[in-house]
mmCIF file of C-alpha atoms and ligand atoms in Angstrom:
data_model
loop_
_atom_site.group_PDB
_atom_site.id
_atom_site.type_symbol
_atom_site.label_atom_id
_atom_site.label_comp_id
_atom_site.label_asym_id
_atom_site.label_seq_id
_atom_site.Cartn_x
_atom_site.Cartn_y
_atom_site.Cartn_z
ATOM 1 C CA UNK A 1 0.423 -12.990 -4.287
ATOM 2 C CA UNK A 2 2.809 -10.631 -6.051
ATOM 3 C CA UNK A 3 0.927 -8.399 -8.364
ATOM 4 C CA UNK A 4 0.997 -5.132 -10.301
ATOM 5 C CA UNK A 5 -1.960 -2.871 -10.978
ATOM 6 C CA UNK A 6 -1.880 -0.794 -14.165
ATOM 7 C CA UNK A 7 -4.330 1.619 -15.743
ATOM 8 C CA UNK A 8 -4.611 5.271 -16.728
ATOM 9 C CA UNK A 9 -4.714 8.071 -14.170
ATOM 10 C CA UNK A 10 -8.247 8.142 -12.781
ATOM 11 C CA UNK A 11 -8.894 4.433 -13.355
ATOM 12 C CA UNK A 12 -9.285 3.948 -9.606
ATOM 13 C CA UNK A 13 -5.966 2.190 -9.005
ATOM 14 C CA UNK A 14 -5.485 3.657 -5.529
ATOM 15 C CA UNK A 15 -9.034 2.842 -4.435
ATOM 16 C CA UNK A 16 -8.971 -0.706 -5.794
ATOM 17 C CA UNK A 17 -5.416 -1.344 -4.623
ATOM 18 C CA UNK A 18 -6.463 -0.708 -1.025
ATOM 19 C CA UNK A 19 -9.390 -3.182 -1.173
ATOM 20 C CA UNK A 20 -7.499 -5.856 -3.083
ATOM 21 C CA UNK A 21 -4.418 -5.635 -0.847
ATOM 22 C CA UNK A 22 -6.619 -5.977 2.214
ATOM 23 C CA UNK A 23 -8.393 -9.005 0.733
ATOM 24 C CA UNK A 24 -5.109 -10.832 0.104
ATOM 25 C CA UNK A 25 -3.425 -9.490 3.302
ATOM 26 C CA UNK A 26 -0.528 -8.003 1.346
ATOM 27 C CA UNK A 27 0.957 -4.499 1.522
ATOM 28 C CA UNK A 28 -0.167 -1.934 -1.032
ATOM 29 C CA UNK A 29 2.901 -0.213 -2.425
ATOM 30 C CA UNK A 30 1.940 2.933 -4.286
ATOM 31 C CA UNK A 31 4.795 4.949 -5.755
ATOM 32 C CA UNK A 32 2.502 7.995 -6.144
ATOM 33 C CA UNK A 33 1.595 7.838 -2.420
ATOM 34 C CA UNK A 34 5.241 7.448 -1.402
ATOM 35 C CA UNK A 35 6.179 10.457 -3.540
ATOM 36 C CA UNK A 36 3.295 12.530 -2.140
ATOM 37 C CA UNK A 37 4.281 11.668 1.447
ATOM 38 C CA UNK A 38 7.841 12.786 0.669
ATOM 39 C CA UNK A 39 6.572 16.014 -0.908
ATOM 40 C CA UNK A 40 4.466 16.714 2.208
ATOM 41 C CA UNK A 41 7.449 16.089 4.486
ATOM 42 C CA UNK A 42 9.718 18.119 2.189
ATOM 43 C CA UNK A 43 12.367 15.425 2.071
ATOM 44 C CA UNK A 44 15.155 15.583 -0.512
ATOM 45 C CA UNK A 45 13.350 12.891 -2.518
ATOM 46 C CA UNK A 46 10.096 14.867 -2.304
ATOM 47 C CA UNK A 47 11.706 18.101 -3.483
ATOM 48 C CA UNK A 48 13.247 16.253 -6.421
ATOM 49 C CA UNK A 49 10.034 14.397 -7.348
ATOM 50 C CA UNK A 50 7.745 17.402 -7.033
ATOM 51 C CA UNK A 51 9.035 19.192 -10.146
ATOM 52 C CA UNK A 52 8.049 16.243 -12.293
ATOM 53 C CA UNK A 53 4.781 15.467 -10.532
ATOM 54 C CA UNK A 54 3.526 19.044 -10.831
ATOM 55 C CA UNK A 55 4.229 18.939 -14.561
ATOM 56 C CA UNK A 56 2.442 15.587 -14.958
ATOM 57 C CA UNK A 57 5.702 13.917 -16.016
ATOM 58 C CA UNK A 58 7.307 10.745 -14.717
ATOM 59 C CA UNK A 59 9.899 11.074 -11.972
ATOM 60 C CA UNK A 60 13.279 9.921 -13.372
ATOM 61 C CA UNK A 61 14.100 6.232 -13.057
ATOM 62 C CA UNK A 62 17.194 6.707 -10.895
ATOM 63 C CA UNK A 63 14.995 8.219 -8.176
ATOM 64 C CA UNK A 64 11.981 5.919 -8.581
ATOM 65 C CA UNK A 65 13.773 2.603 -8.950
ATOM 66 C CA UNK A 66 15.974 3.012 -5.864
ATOM 67 C CA UNK A 67 12.883 3.832 -3.849
ATOM 68 C CA UNK A 68 10.980 0.758 -5.090
ATOM 69 C CA UNK A 69 13.985 -1.524 -4.615
ATOM 70 C CA UNK A 70 14.269 -0.441 -0.960
ATOM 71 C CA UNK A 71 10.545 -0.795 -0.351
ATOM 72 C CA UNK A 72 10.349 -4.302 -1.840
ATOM 73 C CA UNK A 73 13.232 -5.424 0.362
ATOM 74 C CA UNK A 74 11.259 -4.623 3.520
ATOM 75 C CA UNK A 75 10.000 -7.550 5.600
ATOM 76 C CA UNK A 76 6.275 -7.038 5.007
ATOM 77 C CA UNK A 77 6.741 -7.416 1.233
ATOM 78 C CA UNK A 78 8.611 -10.724 1.466
ATOM 79 C CA UNK A 79 5.606 -12.979 0.841
ATOM 80 C CA UNK A 80 3.606 -10.721 -1.422
ATOM 81 C CA UNK A 81 2.652 -7.182 -2.399
ATOM 82 C CA UNK A 82 0.447 -5.171 -4.668
ATOM 83 C CA UNK A 83 2.313 -2.534 -6.646
ATOM 84 C CA UNK A 84 0.190 0.432 -7.678
ATOM 85 C CA UNK A 85 1.767 2.927 -10.077
ATOM 86 C CA UNK A 86 4.957 0.965 -10.688
ATOM 87 C CA UNK A 87 6.103 -0.078 -13.237
ATOM 88 C CA UNK A 88 4.936 2.620 -15.639
ATOM 89 C CA UNK A 89 7.335 1.933 -18.516
ATOM 90 C CA UNK A 90 8.733 -1.163 -20.208
ATOM 91 C CA UNK A 91 12.164 -0.279 -18.778
ATOM 92 C CA UNK A 92 10.760 -0.156 -15.242
ATOM 93 C CA UNK A 93 9.092 -3.554 -15.836
ATOM 94 C CA UNK A 94 12.441 -5.048 -16.822
ATOM 95 C CA UNK A 95 14.057 -3.588 -13.710
ATOM 96 C CA UNK A 96 11.222 -4.985 -11.587
ATOM 97 C CA UNK A 97 11.852 -8.469 -12.982
ATOM 98 C CA UNK A 98 15.545 -8.067 -12.038
ATOM 99 C CA UNK A 99 14.731 -6.830 -8.529
ATOM 100 C CA UNK A 100 12.381 -9.778 -7.995
ATOM 101 C CA UNK A 101 14.837 -12.279 -9.360
ATOM 102 C CA UNK A 102 17.449 -10.932 -6.863
ATOM 103 C CA UNK A 103 14.831 -11.597 -4.173
ATOM 104 C CA UNK A 104 14.183 -15.078 -5.646
ATOM 105 C CA UNK A 105 10.601 -14.118 -6.430
ATOM 106 C CA UNK A 106 8.453 -13.518 -9.513
ATOM 107 C CA UNK A 107 5.259 -11.694 -10.469
ATOM 108 C CA UNK A 108 2.059 -13.740 -10.301
ATOM 109 C CA UNK A 109 -0.121 -11.374 -12.297
ATOM 110 C CA UNK A 110 -0.586 -7.946 -13.800
ATOM 111 C CA UNK A 111 -4.079 -6.526 -13.539
ATOM 112 C CA UNK A 112 -5.212 -3.777 -15.883
ATOM 113 C CA UNK A 113 -8.074 -1.490 -14.900
ATOM 114 C CA UNK A 114 -9.627 -0.546 -18.216
ATOM 115 C CA UNK A 115 -11.515 2.766 -18.467
ATOM 116 C CA UNK A 116 -12.321 4.915 -21.519
ATOM 117 C CA UNK A 117 -10.509 8.247 -21.809
ATOM 118 C CA UNK A 118 -13.587 10.516 -21.559
ATOM 119 C CA UNK A 119 -14.572 8.754 -18.319
ATOM 120 C CA UNK A 120 -11.060 9.270 -16.933
ATOM 121 C CA UNK A 121 -11.158 13.009 -17.715
ATOM 122 C CA UNK A 122 -14.592 13.286 -16.088
ATOM 123 C CA UNK A 123 -13.361 11.498 -12.951
ATOM 124 C CA UNK A 124 -10.108 13.447 -12.556
ATOM 125 C CA UNK A 125 -11.551 16.883 -13.265
ATOM 126 C CA UNK A 126 -13.879 16.652 -10.245
ATOM 127 C CA UNK A 127 -11.760 14.478 -7.965
ATOM 128 C CA UNK A 128 -11.160 15.662 -4.428
ATOM 129 C CA UNK A 129 -8.847 13.829 -2.027
ATOM 130 C CA UNK A 130 -8.992 13.707 1.767
ATOM 131 C CA UNK A 131 -6.002 15.125 3.654
ATOM 132 C CA UNK A 132 -6.767 12.765 6.532
ATOM 133 C CA UNK A 133 -7.362 9.287 5.098
ATOM 134 C CA UNK A 134 -6.590 9.692 1.386
ATOM 135 C CA UNK A 135 -10.064 8.620 0.233
ATOM 136 C CA UNK A 136 -11.159 10.139 -3.083
ATOM 137 C CA UNK A 137 -14.480 11.916 -3.627
ATOM 138 C CA UNK A 138 -16.029 13.589 -6.666
ATOM 139 C CA UNK A 139 -17.690 17.005 -6.706
ATOM 140 C CA UNK A 140 -20.574 15.664 -8.800
ATOM 141 C CA UNK A 141 -20.689 11.867 -8.729
ATOM 142 C CA UNK A 142 -19.508 10.940 -5.248
ATOM 143 C CA UNK A 143 -20.138 13.913 -2.967
ATOM 144 C CA UNK A 144 -19.586 13.838 0.783
ATOM 145 C CA UNK A 145 -22.556 14.964 2.906
ATOM 146 C CA UNK A 146 -20.794 18.212 3.808
ATOM 147 C CA UNK A 147 -18.967 19.954 0.984
ATOM 148 C CA UNK A 148 -15.193 19.845 1.411
ATOM 149 C CA UNK A 149 -15.261 17.427 4.365
ATOM 150 C CA UNK A 150 -14.573 13.686 4.230
ATOM 151 C CA UNK A 151 -17.512 11.533 5.431
ATOM 152 C CA UNK A 152 -15.140 8.750 6.386
ATOM 153 C CA UNK A 153 -12.777 10.632 8.728
ATOM 154 C CA UNK A 154 -13.841 14.297 8.887
ATOM 155 C CA UNK A 155 -10.640 15.366 7.080
ATOM 156 C CA UNK A 156 -10.446 18.351 4.759
ATOM 157 C CA UNK A 157 -10.744 17.678 1.017
ATOM 158 C CA UNK A 158 -8.350 19.178 -1.511
ATOM 159 C CA UNK A 159 -7.642 18.914 -5.221
ATOM 160 C CA UNK A 160 -4.337 17.191 -5.950
ATOM 161 C CA UNK A 161 -2.021 19.650 -7.744
ATOM 162 C CA UNK A 162 -1.665 17.170 -10.572
ATOM 163 C CA UNK A 163 -5.464 16.964 -11.012
ATOM 164 C CA UNK A 164 -5.448 20.516 -12.473
ATOM 165 C CA UNK A 165 -6.858 20.278 -16.055
ATOM 166 C CA UNK A 166 -3.605 21.089 -17.887
ATOM 167 C CA UNK A 167 -1.653 18.568 -15.793
ATOM 168 C CA UNK A 168 -4.333 15.914 -16.330
ATOM 169 C CA UNK A 169 -3.897 16.354 -20.094
ATOM 170 C CA UNK A 170 -0.142 15.879 -19.753
ATOM 171 C CA UNK A 171 -0.556 12.799 -17.514
ATOM 172 C CA UNK A 172 -2.827 11.212 -20.109
ATOM 173 C CA UNK A 173 -0.274 11.932 -22.853
ATOM 174 C CA UNK A 174 2.458 10.384 -20.714
ATOM 175 C CA UNK A 175 0.242 7.339 -20.139
ATOM 176 C CA UNK A 176 -0.395 6.913 -23.880
ATOM 177 C CA UNK A 177 3.277 7.381 -24.787
ATOM 178 C CA UNK A 178 5.029 5.506 -21.998
ATOM 179 C CA UNK A 179 2.626 3.247 -20.113
ATOM 180 C CA UNK A 180 0.376 1.922 -22.906
ATOM 181 C CA UNK A 181 3.429 0.117 -24.424
ATOM 182 C CA UNK A 182 4.039 -1.459 -20.993
ATOM 183 C CA UNK A 183 0.495 -2.859 -20.992
ATOM 184 C CA UNK A 184 1.133 -4.321 -24.467
ATOM 185 C CA UNK A 185 4.438 -5.761 -23.225
ATOM 186 C CA UNK A 186 2.681 -7.626 -20.390
ATOM 187 C CA UNK A 187 -0.099 -8.738 -22.765
ATOM 188 C CA UNK A 188 2.492 -10.136 -25.205
ATOM 189 C CA UNK A 189 4.080 -12.051 -22.346
ATOM 190 C CA UNK A 190 0.675 -13.503 -21.415
ATOM 191 C CA UNK A 191 0.828 -11.976 -17.944
ATOM 192 C CA UNK A 192 -1.978 -9.406 -18.345
ATOM 193 C CA UNK A 193 -5.487 -9.731 -16.910
ATOM 194 C CA UNK A 194 -7.805 -6.936 -17.984
ATOM 195 C CA UNK A 195 -10.991 -5.994 -16.179
ATOM 196 C CA UNK A 196 -13.596 -3.302 -16.847
ATOM 197 C CA UNK A 197 -13.149 -0.620 -14.188
ATOM 198 C CA UNK A 198 -16.414 1.259 -14.691
ATOM 199 C CA UNK A 199 -19.515 0.869 -12.523
ATOM 200 C CA UNK A 200 -19.817 0.564 -8.756
ATOM 201 C CA UNK A 201 -16.532 0.475 -6.807
ATOM 202 C CA UNK A 202 -17.502 -2.813 -5.088
ATOM 203 C CA UNK A 203 -18.268 -4.458 -8.462
ATOM 204 C CA UNK A 204 -14.829 -3.494 -9.761
ATOM 205 C CA UNK A 205 -13.230 -4.834 -6.563
ATOM 206 C CA UNK A 206 -15.079 -8.142 -7.001
ATOM 207 C CA UNK A 207 -13.894 -8.427 -10.624
ATOM 208 C CA UNK A 208 -10.324 -7.641 -9.551
ATOM 209 C CA UNK A 209 -10.309 -10.253 -6.786
ATOM 210 C CA UNK A 210 -11.887 -12.899 -9.047
ATOM 211 C CA UNK A 211 -9.314 -12.227 -11.770
ATOM 212 C CA UNK A 212 -6.417 -12.557 -9.308
ATOM 213 C CA UNK A 213 -7.860 -15.629 -7.589
ATOM 214 C CA UNK A 214 -8.143 -17.337 -10.971
ATOM 215 C CA UNK A 215 -4.393 -16.825 -11.395
ATOM 216 C CA UNK A 216 -3.313 -18.327 -8.075
ATOM 217 C CA UNK A 217 -5.755 -21.250 -8.257
HETATM 218 P P1 AMP B 301 -0.080 8.380 -9.219
HETATM 219 O O1 AMP B 301 -0.593 8.694 -7.864
HETATM 220 O O2 AMP B 301 0.220 6.921 -9.418
HETATM 221 O O3 AMP B 301 -0.969 8.947 -10.317
HETATM 222 O O4 AMP B 301 1.343 9.116 -9.364
HETATM 223 C C1 AMP B 301 1.455 10.524 -9.253
HETATM 224 C C2 AMP B 301 2.743 10.995 -9.891
HETATM 225 O O5 AMP B 301 3.875 10.401 -9.222
HETATM 226 C C3 AMP B 301 2.928 10.619 -11.356
HETATM 227 O O6 AMP B 301 2.256 11.525 -12.237
HETATM 228 C C4 AMP B 301 4.447 10.705 -11.489
HETATM 229 O O7 AMP B 301 4.899 12.059 -11.545
HETATM 230 C C5 AMP B 301 4.916 10.121 -10.165
HETATM 231 N N1 AMP B 301 5.077 8.652 -10.267
HETATM 232 C C6 AMP B 301 4.333 7.697 -9.638
HETATM 233 N N2 AMP B 301 4.766 6.467 -9.969
HETATM 234 C C7 AMP B 301 5.807 6.630 -10.836
HETATM 235 C C8 AMP B 301 6.669 5.749 -11.556
HETATM 236 N N3 AMP B 301 6.532 4.413 -11.480
HETATM 237 N N4 AMP B 301 7.631 6.298 -12.352
HETATM 238 C C9 AMP B 301 7.779 7.619 -12.453
HETATM 239 N N5 AMP B 301 6.996 8.515 -11.826
HETATM 240 C C10 AMP B 301 6.011 8.030 -11.018
#
């Protein structure tokens, strides 16, 4: 199963990617997570990416594409993967097709998590992320028992820098300008499977798995 997850910021891509990847026993490859890990470790890549991430803009292709190319060439991605957060533009999608064709592979499906914009703003404005395990919580709709502490691992919760309201607005603009055309591109090619990503997390996971299983059947 080689698949790509698309959807606006706050659609739950990271959360769903983890469950879906586990179900199909494939690695979850999240460009946002790789960038954040590099920012935390203050690598050269992280220092470069941070400027763009903090502004809510896309990291330039020359940085992002090299990173994805290297990651997809690793052994664990040979028989399948779930890409979360890449591609984000039509150009990146074309590069992905080239990378896969060099690896003698192709994409099985693109899954879109569909969520209305006001719901996305509501989710992101109260989102808190765990330093320890990366799980997301919400200050109003999905609170941990103890404020600021992750129920799952006891880690400290923080607000991602790019979840600040002004950066959220910019990320949504970037999505509308650069990623919405990508979704259309995949739809035109007949590769897109869209599911509703509102409601209980486990219901969305079930819809995602059913949609992908229908493709490989
Ligand atoms: P995410 O966690 O997917 O919301 O990504 C967080 C940030 O990382 C984005 O706002 C971008 O700045 C950067 N980023 C992640 N994936 C990509 C990509 N495919 N192309 C460019 N920038 C990206």
